[in-house]
mmCIF file of C-alpha atoms in Angstrom:
data_model
loop_
_atom_site.group_PDB
_atom_site.id
_atom_site.type_symbol
_atom_site.label_atom_id
_atom_site.label_comp_id
_atom_site.label_asym_id
_atom_site.label_seq_id
_atom_site.Cartn_x
_atom_site.Cartn_y
_atom_site.Cartn_z
ATOM 1 C CA GLU A 1 -7.630 -31.503 2.076
ATOM 2 C CA ALA A 2 -10.649 -29.990 2.087
ATOM 3 C CA GLN A 3 -11.979 -30.053 6.224
ATOM 4 C CA ASN A 4 -15.247 -28.755 6.974
ATOM 5 C CA ASN A 5 -16.141 -27.290 3.543
ATOM 6 C CA TYR A 6 -12.700 -25.001 3.790
ATOM 7 C CA LYS A 7 -9.237 -25.302 2.438
ATOM 8 C CA SER A 8 -6.176 -23.895 3.590
ATOM 9 C CA ALA A 9 -3.740 -23.033 0.786
ATOM 10 C CA THR A 10 -0.542 -21.205 2.192
ATOM 11 C CA GLY A 11 -2.371 -19.773 4.804
ATOM 12 C CA ILE A 12 -5.279 -18.158 2.461
ATOM 13 C CA PHE A 13 -8.710 -19.570 3.162
ATOM 14 C CA GLY A 14 -10.295 -20.512 -0.492
ATOM 15 C CA TYR A 15 -13.511 -20.868 -0.412
ATOM 16 C CA LEU A 16 -15.308 -24.314 -1.504
ATOM 17 C CA ARG A 17 -18.864 -24.936 -1.984
ATOM 18 C CA PRO A 18 -20.704 -24.968 1.215
ATOM 19 C CA GLY A 19 -22.983 -27.731 2.546
ATOM 20 C CA SER A 20 -25.690 -25.147 3.560
ATOM 21 C CA THR A 21 -26.036 -21.739 4.256
ATOM 22 C CA THR A 22 -26.643 -21.649 8.070
ATOM 23 C CA ALA A 23 -23.251 -23.797 8.596
ATOM 24 C CA HIS A 24 -21.213 -21.688 5.867
ATOM 25 C CA ALA A 25 -22.744 -18.338 7.927
ATOM 26 C CA VAL A 26 -21.269 -19.721 11.244
ATOM 27 C CA LYS A 27 -18.018 -20.517 10.436
ATOM 28 C CA THR A 28 -17.636 -17.223 8.461
ATOM 29 C CA ARG A 29 -18.460 -15.725 11.752
ATOM 30 C CA LYS A 30 -16.107 -18.121 13.780
ATOM 31 C CA LEU A 31 -13.180 -17.028 11.425
ATOM 32 C CA LEU A 32 -14.034 -13.339 11.550
ATOM 33 C CA LEU A 33 -13.864 -13.472 15.332
ATOM 34 C CA SER A 34 -11.028 -15.161 15.831
ATOM 35 C CA LEU A 35 -9.306 -12.317 13.338
ATOM 36 C CA ARG A 36 -10.312 -9.831 15.142
ATOM 37 C CA ASP A 37 -9.227 -10.848 18.329
ATOM 38 C CA GLU A 38 -5.977 -10.579 17.433
ATOM 39 C CA GLU A 39 -3.966 -7.246 18.529
ATOM 40 C CA PRO A 40 -3.151 -5.276 15.898
ATOM 41 C CA ALA A 41 0.382 -4.162 15.416
ATOM 42 C CA LEU A 42 0.692 0.186 17.028
ATOM 43 C CA GLN A 43 3.106 0.701 14.010
ATOM 44 C CA PHE A 44 4.546 -0.806 10.859
ATOM 45 C CA VAL A 45 8.328 -2.036 11.485
ATOM 46 C CA HIS A 46 10.071 -2.530 8.386
ATOM 47 C CA PRO A 47 13.163 -4.033 7.534
ATOM 48 C CA GLN A 48 16.400 -1.801 8.290
ATOM 49 C CA SER A 49 17.942 -3.537 4.900
ATOM 50 C CA GLU A 50 14.895 -2.429 2.593
ATOM 51 C CA HIS A 51 14.002 0.805 1.051
ATOM 52 C CA TRP A 52 10.153 1.436 1.892
ATOM 53 C CA LEU A 53 7.593 3.354 0.463
ATOM 54 C CA GLY A 54 4.307 4.190 2.453
ATOM 55 C CA GLN A 55 0.846 4.971 1.622
ATOM 56 C CA ASN A 56 -0.307 8.855 1.017
ATOM 57 C CA PHE A 57 -2.038 10.719 3.691
ATOM 58 C CA PRO A 58 -4.965 11.530 2.973
ATOM 59 C CA ASN A 59 -5.876 9.820 0.477
ATOM 60 C CA PRO A 60 -8.146 10.328 -1.757
ATOM 61 C CA PHE A 61 -6.822 14.360 -1.263
ATOM 62 C CA THR A 62 -7.873 17.517 -3.379
ATOM 63 C CA THR A 63 -4.851 19.763 -3.451
ATOM 64 C CA SER A 64 -2.165 18.441 -1.174
ATOM 65 C CA THR A 65 -0.941 15.304 0.353
ATOM 66 C CA SER A 66 1.956 13.315 2.370
ATOM 67 C CA ILE A 67 3.983 10.508 1.414
ATOM 68 C CA GLU A 68 6.494 9.103 3.800
ATOM 69 C CA LEU A 69 9.359 6.632 2.811
ATOM 70 C CA PHE A 70 12.519 4.612 4.135
ATOM 71 C CA ILE A 71 15.985 4.656 2.876
ATOM 72 C CA ALA A 72 18.122 1.937 3.399
ATOM 73 C CA LYS A 73 21.188 3.252 2.813
ATOM 74 C CA LYS A 74 22.600 6.530 0.958
ATOM 75 C CA SER A 75 21.396 6.640 -2.603
ATOM 76 C CA HIS A 76 19.496 8.529 -5.175
ATOM 77 C CA ALA A 77 15.736 8.852 -4.844
ATOM 78 C CA VAL A 78 12.672 9.889 -7.090
ATOM 79 C CA ILE A 79 8.534 9.668 -6.972
ATOM 80 C CA ARG A 80 7.106 9.418 -9.685
ATOM 81 C CA ILE A 81 2.983 9.723 -10.654
ATOM 82 C CA PHE A 82 1.564 7.872 -13.443
ATOM 83 C CA ASN A 83 -2.279 7.920 -14.590
ATOM 84 C CA THR A 84 -4.013 4.409 -15.031
ATOM 85 C CA LEU A 85 -2.987 4.168 -18.562
ATOM 86 C CA GLY A 86 0.998 4.604 -17.626
ATOM 87 C CA VAL A 87 1.234 7.569 -18.814
ATOM 88 C CA LYS A 88 3.589 9.783 -16.474
ATOM 89 C CA SER A 89 2.048 12.895 -14.434
ATOM 90 C CA GLY A 90 4.632 14.075 -12.296
ATOM 91 C CA GLU A 91 8.127 13.696 -10.969
ATOM 92 C CA ILE A 92 9.457 14.334 -7.559
ATOM 93 C CA ASN A 93 13.687 14.165 -7.678
ATOM 94 C CA LEU A 94 14.688 13.804 -4.184
ATOM 95 C CA GLY A 95 18.361 13.796 -5.359
ATOM 96 C CA SER A 96 20.532 11.978 -2.494
ATOM 97 C CA LEU A 97 19.179 10.752 0.441
ATOM 98 C CA GLU A 98 21.197 9.726 3.836
ATOM 99 C CA GLU A 99 19.476 6.464 5.473
ATOM 100 C CA GLY A 100 16.494 7.101 7.375
ATOM 101 C CA ASN A 101 12.715 8.027 7.991
ATOM 102 C CA PHE A 102 11.793 11.241 5.108
ATOM 103 C CA SER A 103 8.141 12.399 4.546
ATOM 104 C CA LEU A 104 6.872 14.808 2.018
ATOM 105 C CA LYS A 105 4.255 16.900 0.808
ATOM 106 C CA TYR A 106 3.274 16.866 -2.813
ATOM 107 C CA ALA A 107 1.073 19.160 -4.309
ATOM 108 C CA ASN A 108 0.203 19.261 -7.961
ATOM 109 C CA PRO A 109 -2.719 21.633 -9.109
ATOM 110 C CA TYR A 110 -2.807 19.759 -12.189
ATOM 111 C CA LEU A 111 -3.934 16.618 -11.429
ATOM 112 C CA THR A 112 -7.427 15.820 -12.422
ATOM 113 C CA ASP A 113 -10.232 13.833 -10.797
ATOM 114 C CA CYS A 114 -8.554 10.366 -10.796
ATOM 115 C CA LEU A 115 -6.825 7.388 -9.920
ATOM 116 C CA TYR A 116 -3.158 7.572 -9.829
ATOM 117 C CA TYR A 117 0.130 5.289 -9.257
ATOM 118 C CA TYR A 118 3.290 6.226 -7.300
ATOM 119 C CA THR A 119 6.494 4.632 -7.456
ATOM 120 C CA LEU A 120 9.557 5.096 -5.556
ATOM 121 C CA ASP A 121 12.548 4.319 -7.220
ATOM 122 C CA VAL A 122 16.073 4.096 -5.486
ATOM 123 C CA ASP A 123 19.264 3.881 -7.578
ATOM 124 C CA GLY A 124 17.591 3.129 -10.380
ATOM 125 C CA TYR A 125 15.392 0.381 -9.062
ATOM 126 C CA LYS A 126 11.756 0.486 -7.829
ATOM 127 C CA ALA A 127 11.368 -0.247 -4.426
ATOM 128 C CA GLY A 128 7.764 0.497 -4.047
ATOM 129 C CA THR A 129 3.912 1.248 -5.919
ATOM 130 C CA LYS A 130 1.233 2.300 -4.163
ATOM 131 C CA LYS A 131 -2.237 3.641 -5.396
ATOM 132 C CA MET A 132 -3.743 7.596 -4.874
ATOM 133 C CA MET A 133 -6.615 9.445 -5.601
ATOM 134 C CA VAL A 134 -7.193 12.648 -6.412
ATOM 135 C CA ARG A 135 -10.789 14.061 -6.237
ATOM 136 C CA LYS A 136 -11.653 17.806 -6.755
#
């Protein structure tokens, strides 16, 4: 159901043709201001029942980067790095890890200036995928 030139579908606003550019600008500004006024979460809290892969930092990086992850229960974990064509460019076998938060430093001098994807595999199941950029 369209109201005021906007449609809400499962919490995501879909754009419909505005009646005028001025009305569209006013409504967009009100929406952005309402979103801005919400308090941001100070720290992401992940469910203790799920494995979690964090975004690397810094990103982009030149020589090394840090990756954070959470293991929900004792498991075997591997991080695999792929280029945009899906070719594996690296692998970090973390072995058997107890439950908890982990931070690791990753450095690979052979990575070229490119966008890469890294995945966390826990006991053979993919627990997450993130992007990282190398700039030399």
